[in-house]
Amino acid sequence: MADVSHPRGDLAGHPDVSEMRARFERTVGGRDVVLVDGPVFLVGLYCAASPWIVHYTASQPALMTHNLIVGVAIALLAVGFTVTPERMYGLSGAMSAIGVWLIVAPWIVGTGPDKGVIWNNVVIGALTFLLGATCVAVASRSRSAT
């Protein structure tokens, strides 16, 4: 039987290696925050689903709608960071602001939230703030490097 497997090797000898590297840099935009996109998406999905996970859909209907909308917005930001990173740099700061808003939202949007609802939003807000701050830091570092 013939060996039809492709040997894996270094691409350094490939004739188009410089063009492939340049295209990769254009696509990624010099940003090394790609590993943050997945966690941002997951935090957004959890935020949207948290009213059903923590079971406060009946006791906090306004906060349920709020977390659903904000969670979808965070997930869409993550998709935007992945699809068009060079255009989405400016919204990294907005994600940090959304994180702070999520921390205070149980008292502003909700009515008499219990400890579970408060902790849920504080943890989601803190994670969103930290991921947004990470994106801002990496974006500013990559801009100053160019």
PDB file of C-alpha atoms in Angstrom:
ATOM      1  CA  MET A   1       0.000   0.000   0.000  1.00  0.00           C
ATOM      2  CA  ALA A   2       1.305   3.454  -0.897  1.00  0.00           C
ATOM      3  CA  ASP A   3       2.104   6.033   1.771  1.00  0.00           C
ATOM      4  CA  VAL A   4      -0.223   8.932   0.955  1.00  0.00           C
ATOM      5  CA  SER A   5       0.161  10.790   4.239  1.00  0.00           C
ATOM      6  CA  HIS A   6       1.442  14.319   4.098  1.00  0.00           C
ATOM      7  CA  PRO A   7       4.596  14.806   6.129  1.00  0.00           C
ATOM      8  CA  ARG A   8       4.267  17.629   8.608  1.00  0.00           C
ATOM      9  CA  GLY A   9       7.098  20.013   8.598  1.00  0.00           C
ATOM     10  CA  ASP A  10       8.139  23.569   9.049  1.00  0.00           C
ATOM     11  CA  LEU A  11       6.484  26.105   6.762  1.00  0.00           C
ATOM     12  CA  ALA A  12       9.606  28.276   6.732  1.00  0.00           C
ATOM     13  CA  GLY A  13      10.517  26.908   3.323  1.00  0.00           C
ATOM     14  CA  HIS A  14       7.068  27.536   1.848  1.00  0.00           C
ATOM     15  CA  PRO A  15       7.252  29.992  -1.082  1.00  0.00           C
ATOM     16  CA  ASP A  16       4.325  32.060   0.199  1.00  0.00           C
ATOM     17  CA  VAL A  17       5.297  32.217   3.884  1.00  0.00           C
ATOM     18  CA  SER A  18       5.821  35.988   3.943  1.00  0.00           C
ATOM     19  CA  GLU A  19       2.489  36.603   2.247  1.00  0.00           C
ATOM     20  CA  MET A  20       0.738  34.209   4.668  1.00  0.00           C
ATOM     21  CA  ARG A  21       2.280  36.005   7.672  1.00  0.00           C
ATOM     22  CA  ALA A  22       1.261  39.404   6.315  1.00  0.00           C
ATOM     23  CA  ARG A  23      -2.299  38.187   5.725  1.00  0.00           C
ATOM     24  CA  PHE A  24      -2.458  36.750   9.247  1.00  0.00           C
ATOM     25  CA  GLU A  25      -1.296  40.077  10.706  1.00  0.00           C
ATOM     26  CA  ARG A  26      -3.931  41.950   8.649  1.00  0.00           C
ATOM     27  CA  THR A  27      -6.628  39.528   9.758  1.00  0.00           C
ATOM     28  CA  VAL A  28      -5.775  39.591  13.445  1.00  0.00           C
ATOM     29  CA  GLY A  29      -4.777  43.239  13.350  1.00  0.00           C
ATOM     30  CA  GLY A  30      -1.723  42.641  15.497  1.00  0.00           C
ATOM     31  CA  ARG A  31      -3.927  41.790  18.443  1.00  0.00           C
ATOM     32  CA  ASP A  32      -3.073  39.001  20.801  1.00  0.00           C
ATOM     33  CA  VAL A  33      -6.306  39.046  22.772  1.00  0.00           C
ATOM     34  CA  VAL A  34      -7.910  36.251  20.764  1.00  0.00           C
ATOM     35  CA  LEU A  35      -7.973  34.028  23.847  1.00  0.00           C
ATOM     36  CA  VAL A  36     -10.304  36.515  25.562  1.00  0.00           C
ATOM     37  CA  ASP A  37     -13.022  36.298  22.890  1.00  0.00           C
ATOM     38  CA  GLY A  38     -14.254  32.863  23.991  1.00  0.00           C
ATOM     39  CA  PRO A  39     -14.595  33.727  27.692  1.00  0.00           C
ATOM     40  CA  VAL A  40     -16.366  36.992  26.806  1.00  0.00           C
ATOM     41  CA  PHE A  41     -18.853  35.025  24.699  1.00  0.00           C
ATOM     42  CA  LEU A  42     -19.406  32.513  27.509  1.00  0.00           C
ATOM     43  CA  VAL A  43     -19.928  35.275  30.094  1.00  0.00           C
ATOM     44  CA  GLY A  44     -22.500  36.852  27.766  1.00  0.00           C
ATOM     45  CA  LEU A  45     -24.325  33.562  27.312  1.00  0.00           C
ATOM     46  CA  TYR A  46     -24.339  32.917  31.045  1.00  0.00           C
ATOM     47  CA  CYS A  47     -25.597  36.438  31.745  1.00  0.00           C
ATOM     48  CA  ALA A  48     -28.458  35.908  29.306  1.00  0.00           C
ATOM     49  CA  ALA A  49     -29.342  32.509  30.786  1.00  0.00           C
ATOM     50  CA  SER A  50     -28.682  33.363  34.445  1.00  0.00           C
ATOM     51  CA  PRO A  51     -32.292  34.263  35.338  1.00  0.00           C
ATOM     52  CA  TRP A  52     -33.274  30.679  34.562  1.00  0.00           C
ATOM     53  CA  ILE A  53     -30.146  29.166  36.097  1.00  0.00           C
ATOM     54  CA  VAL A  54     -30.410  31.093  39.381  1.00  0.00           C
ATOM     55  CA  HIS A  55     -34.252  30.913  39.279  1.00  0.00           C
ATOM     56  CA  TYR A  56     -35.277  34.532  39.641  1.00  0.00           C
ATOM     57  CA  THR A  57     -37.513  34.853  36.578  1.00  0.00           C
ATOM     58  CA  ALA A  58     -40.679  35.177  38.681  1.00  0.00           C
ATOM     59  CA  SER A  59     -39.296  37.269  41.551  1.00  0.00           C
ATOM     60  CA  GLN A  60     -37.301  39.747  39.403  1.00  0.00           C
ATOM     61  CA  PRO A  61     -38.987  40.094  35.979  1.00  0.00           C
ATOM     62  CA  ALA A  62     -37.343  43.448  35.190  1.00  0.00           C
ATOM     63  CA  LEU A  63     -33.884  42.127  36.060  1.00  0.00           C
ATOM     64  CA  MET A  64     -34.592  38.979  34.058  1.00  0.00           C
ATOM     65  CA  THR A  65     -35.262  41.047  30.932  1.00  0.00           C
ATOM     66  CA  HIS A  66     -32.271  43.268  31.709  1.00  0.00           C
ATOM     67  CA  ASN A  67     -29.835  40.365  32.066  1.00  0.00           C
ATOM     68  CA  LEU A  68     -31.179  38.694  28.939  1.00  0.00           C
ATOM     69  CA  ILE A  69     -30.630  41.829  26.842  1.00  0.00           C
ATOM     70  CA  VAL A  70     -27.245  42.696  28.372  1.00  0.00           C
ATOM     71  CA  GLY A  71     -26.066  39.080  28.054  1.00  0.00           C
ATOM     72  CA  VAL A  72     -26.962  38.990  24.373  1.00  0.00           C
ATOM     73  CA  ALA A  73     -25.167  42.333  23.919  1.00  0.00           C
ATOM     74  CA  ILE A  74     -22.003  40.966  25.569  1.00  0.00           C
ATOM     75  CA  ALA A  75     -22.140  37.835  23.408  1.00  0.00           C
ATOM     76  CA  LEU A  76     -22.539  40.002  20.295  1.00  0.00           C
ATOM     77  CA  LEU A  77     -19.528  42.075  21.385  1.00  0.00           C
ATOM     78  CA  ALA A  78     -17.514  38.851  21.597  1.00  0.00           C
ATOM     79  CA  VAL A  79     -18.624  37.864  18.107  1.00  0.00           C
ATOM     80  CA  GLY A  80     -17.638  41.320  16.879  1.00  0.00           C
ATOM     81  CA  PHE A  81     -14.233  41.056  18.565  1.00  0.00           C
ATOM     82  CA  THR A  82     -13.696  37.776  16.742  1.00  0.00           C
ATOM     83  CA  VAL A  83     -15.035  38.727  13.310  1.00  0.00           C
ATOM     84  CA  THR A  84     -13.700  42.290  12.949  1.00  0.00           C
ATOM     85  CA  PRO A  85     -11.123  42.877  15.676  1.00  0.00           C
ATOM     86  CA  GLU A  86      -9.613  45.996  14.137  1.00  0.00           C
ATOM     87  CA  ARG A  87     -13.003  47.752  14.169  1.00  0.00           C
ATOM     88  CA  MET A  88     -13.997  46.621  17.644  1.00  0.00           C
ATOM     89  CA  TYR A  89     -11.023  47.915  19.667  1.00  0.00           C
ATOM     90  CA  GLY A  90     -12.978  50.961  20.823  1.00  0.00           C
ATOM     91  CA  LEU A  91     -15.772  48.883  22.347  1.00  0.00           C
ATOM     92  CA  SER A  92     -13.437  47.144  24.788  1.00  0.00           C
ATOM     93  CA  GLY A  93     -13.900  50.061  27.167  1.00  0.00           C
ATOM     94  CA  ALA A  94     -17.658  49.822  26.767  1.00  0.00           C
ATOM     95  CA  MET A  95     -17.458  46.225  27.898  1.00  0.00           C
ATOM     96  CA  SER A  96     -15.763  47.345  31.123  1.00  0.00           C
ATOM     97  CA  ALA A  97     -18.545  49.894  31.645  1.00  0.00           C
ATOM     98  CA  ILE A  98     -21.139  47.159  31.090  1.00  0.00           C
ATOM     99  CA  GLY A  99     -19.382  45.133  33.793  1.00  0.00           C
ATOM    100  CA  VAL A 100     -19.696  47.972  36.298  1.00  0.00           C
ATOM    101  CA  TRP A 101     -23.355  48.429  35.326  1.00  0.00           C
ATOM    102  CA  LEU A 102     -24.043  44.722  35.894  1.00  0.00           C
ATOM    103  CA  ILE A 103     -22.651  45.018  39.432  1.00  0.00           C
ATOM    104  CA  VAL A 104     -25.060  47.820  40.417  1.00  0.00           C
ATOM    105  CA  ALA A 105     -28.044  46.681  38.299  1.00  0.00           C
ATOM    106  CA  PRO A 106     -29.725  44.479  40.960  1.00  0.00           C
ATOM    107  CA  TRP A 107     -30.385  47.550  43.114  1.00  0.00           C
ATOM    108  CA  ILE A 108     -31.311  49.880  40.244  1.00  0.00           C
ATOM    109  CA  VAL A 109     -33.297  47.559  37.963  1.00  0.00           C
ATOM    110  CA  GLY A 110     -34.380  44.926  40.472  1.00  0.00           C
ATOM    111  CA  THR A 111     -36.770  45.211  43.394  1.00  0.00           C
ATOM    112  CA  GLY A 112     -35.471  43.877  46.700  1.00  0.00           C
ATOM    113  CA  PRO A 113     -32.929  41.420  45.265  1.00  0.00           C
ATOM    114  CA  ASP A 114     -31.839  38.492  47.408  1.00  0.00           C
ATOM    115  CA  LYS A 115     -28.243  37.409  47.980  1.00  0.00           C
ATOM    116  CA  GLY A 116     -28.235  34.893  45.101  1.00  0.00           C
ATOM    117  CA  VAL A 117     -29.297  37.516  42.571  1.00  0.00           C
ATOM    118  CA  ILE A 118     -26.787  40.020  43.938  1.00  0.00           C
ATOM    119  CA  TRP A 119     -23.889  37.552  43.879  1.00  0.00           C
ATOM    120  CA  ASN A 120     -24.844  36.377  40.414  1.00  0.00           C
ATOM    121  CA  ASN A 121     -24.698  39.885  38.975  1.00  0.00           C
ATOM    122  CA  VAL A 122     -21.583  40.871  40.938  1.00  0.00           C
ATOM    123  CA  VAL A 123     -19.655  37.861  39.614  1.00  0.00           C
ATOM    124  CA  ILE A 124     -20.866  38.368  36.026  1.00  0.00           C
ATOM    125  CA  GLY A 125     -20.115  42.101  36.258  1.00  0.00           C
ATOM    126  CA  ALA A 126     -16.652  41.556  37.715  1.00  0.00           C
ATOM    127  CA  LEU A 127     -15.770  39.030  35.017  1.00  0.00           C
ATOM    128  CA  THR A 128     -17.079  41.340  32.296  1.00  0.00           C
ATOM    129  CA  PHE A 129     -15.132  44.265  33.734  1.00  0.00           C
ATOM    130  CA  LEU A 130     -11.906  42.261  33.997  1.00  0.00           C
ATOM    131  CA  LEU A 131     -12.221  40.834  30.482  1.00  0.00           C
ATOM    132  CA  GLY A 132     -12.986  44.314  29.121  1.00  0.00           C
ATOM    133  CA  ALA A 133      -9.997  45.781  30.965  1.00  0.00           C
ATOM    134  CA  THR A 134      -7.812  43.010  29.548  1.00  0.00           C
ATOM    135  CA  CYS A 135      -9.022  43.807  26.041  1.00  0.00           C
ATOM    136  CA  VAL A 136      -8.346  47.528  26.579  1.00  0.00           C
ATOM    137  CA  ALA A 137      -4.837  46.848  27.881  1.00  0.00           C
ATOM    138  CA  VAL A 138      -3.934  44.520  25.035  1.00  0.00           C
ATOM    139  CA  ALA A 139      -5.461  46.842  22.440  1.00  0.00           C
ATOM    140  CA  SER A 140      -3.534  49.843  23.719  1.00  0.00           C
ATOM    141  CA  ARG A 141      -0.323  47.818  23.879  1.00  0.00           C
ATOM    142  CA  SER A 142      -0.741  46.580  20.314  1.00  0.00           C
ATOM    143  CA  ARG A 143      -1.545  50.104  19.062  1.00  0.00           C
ATOM    144  CA  SER A 144       1.556  51.555  20.678  1.00  0.00           C
ATOM    145  CA  ALA A 145       3.685  48.764  19.202  1.00  0.00           C
ATOM    146  CA  THR A 146       2.679  49.702  15.650  1.00  0.00           C
TER     147      THR A 146
END
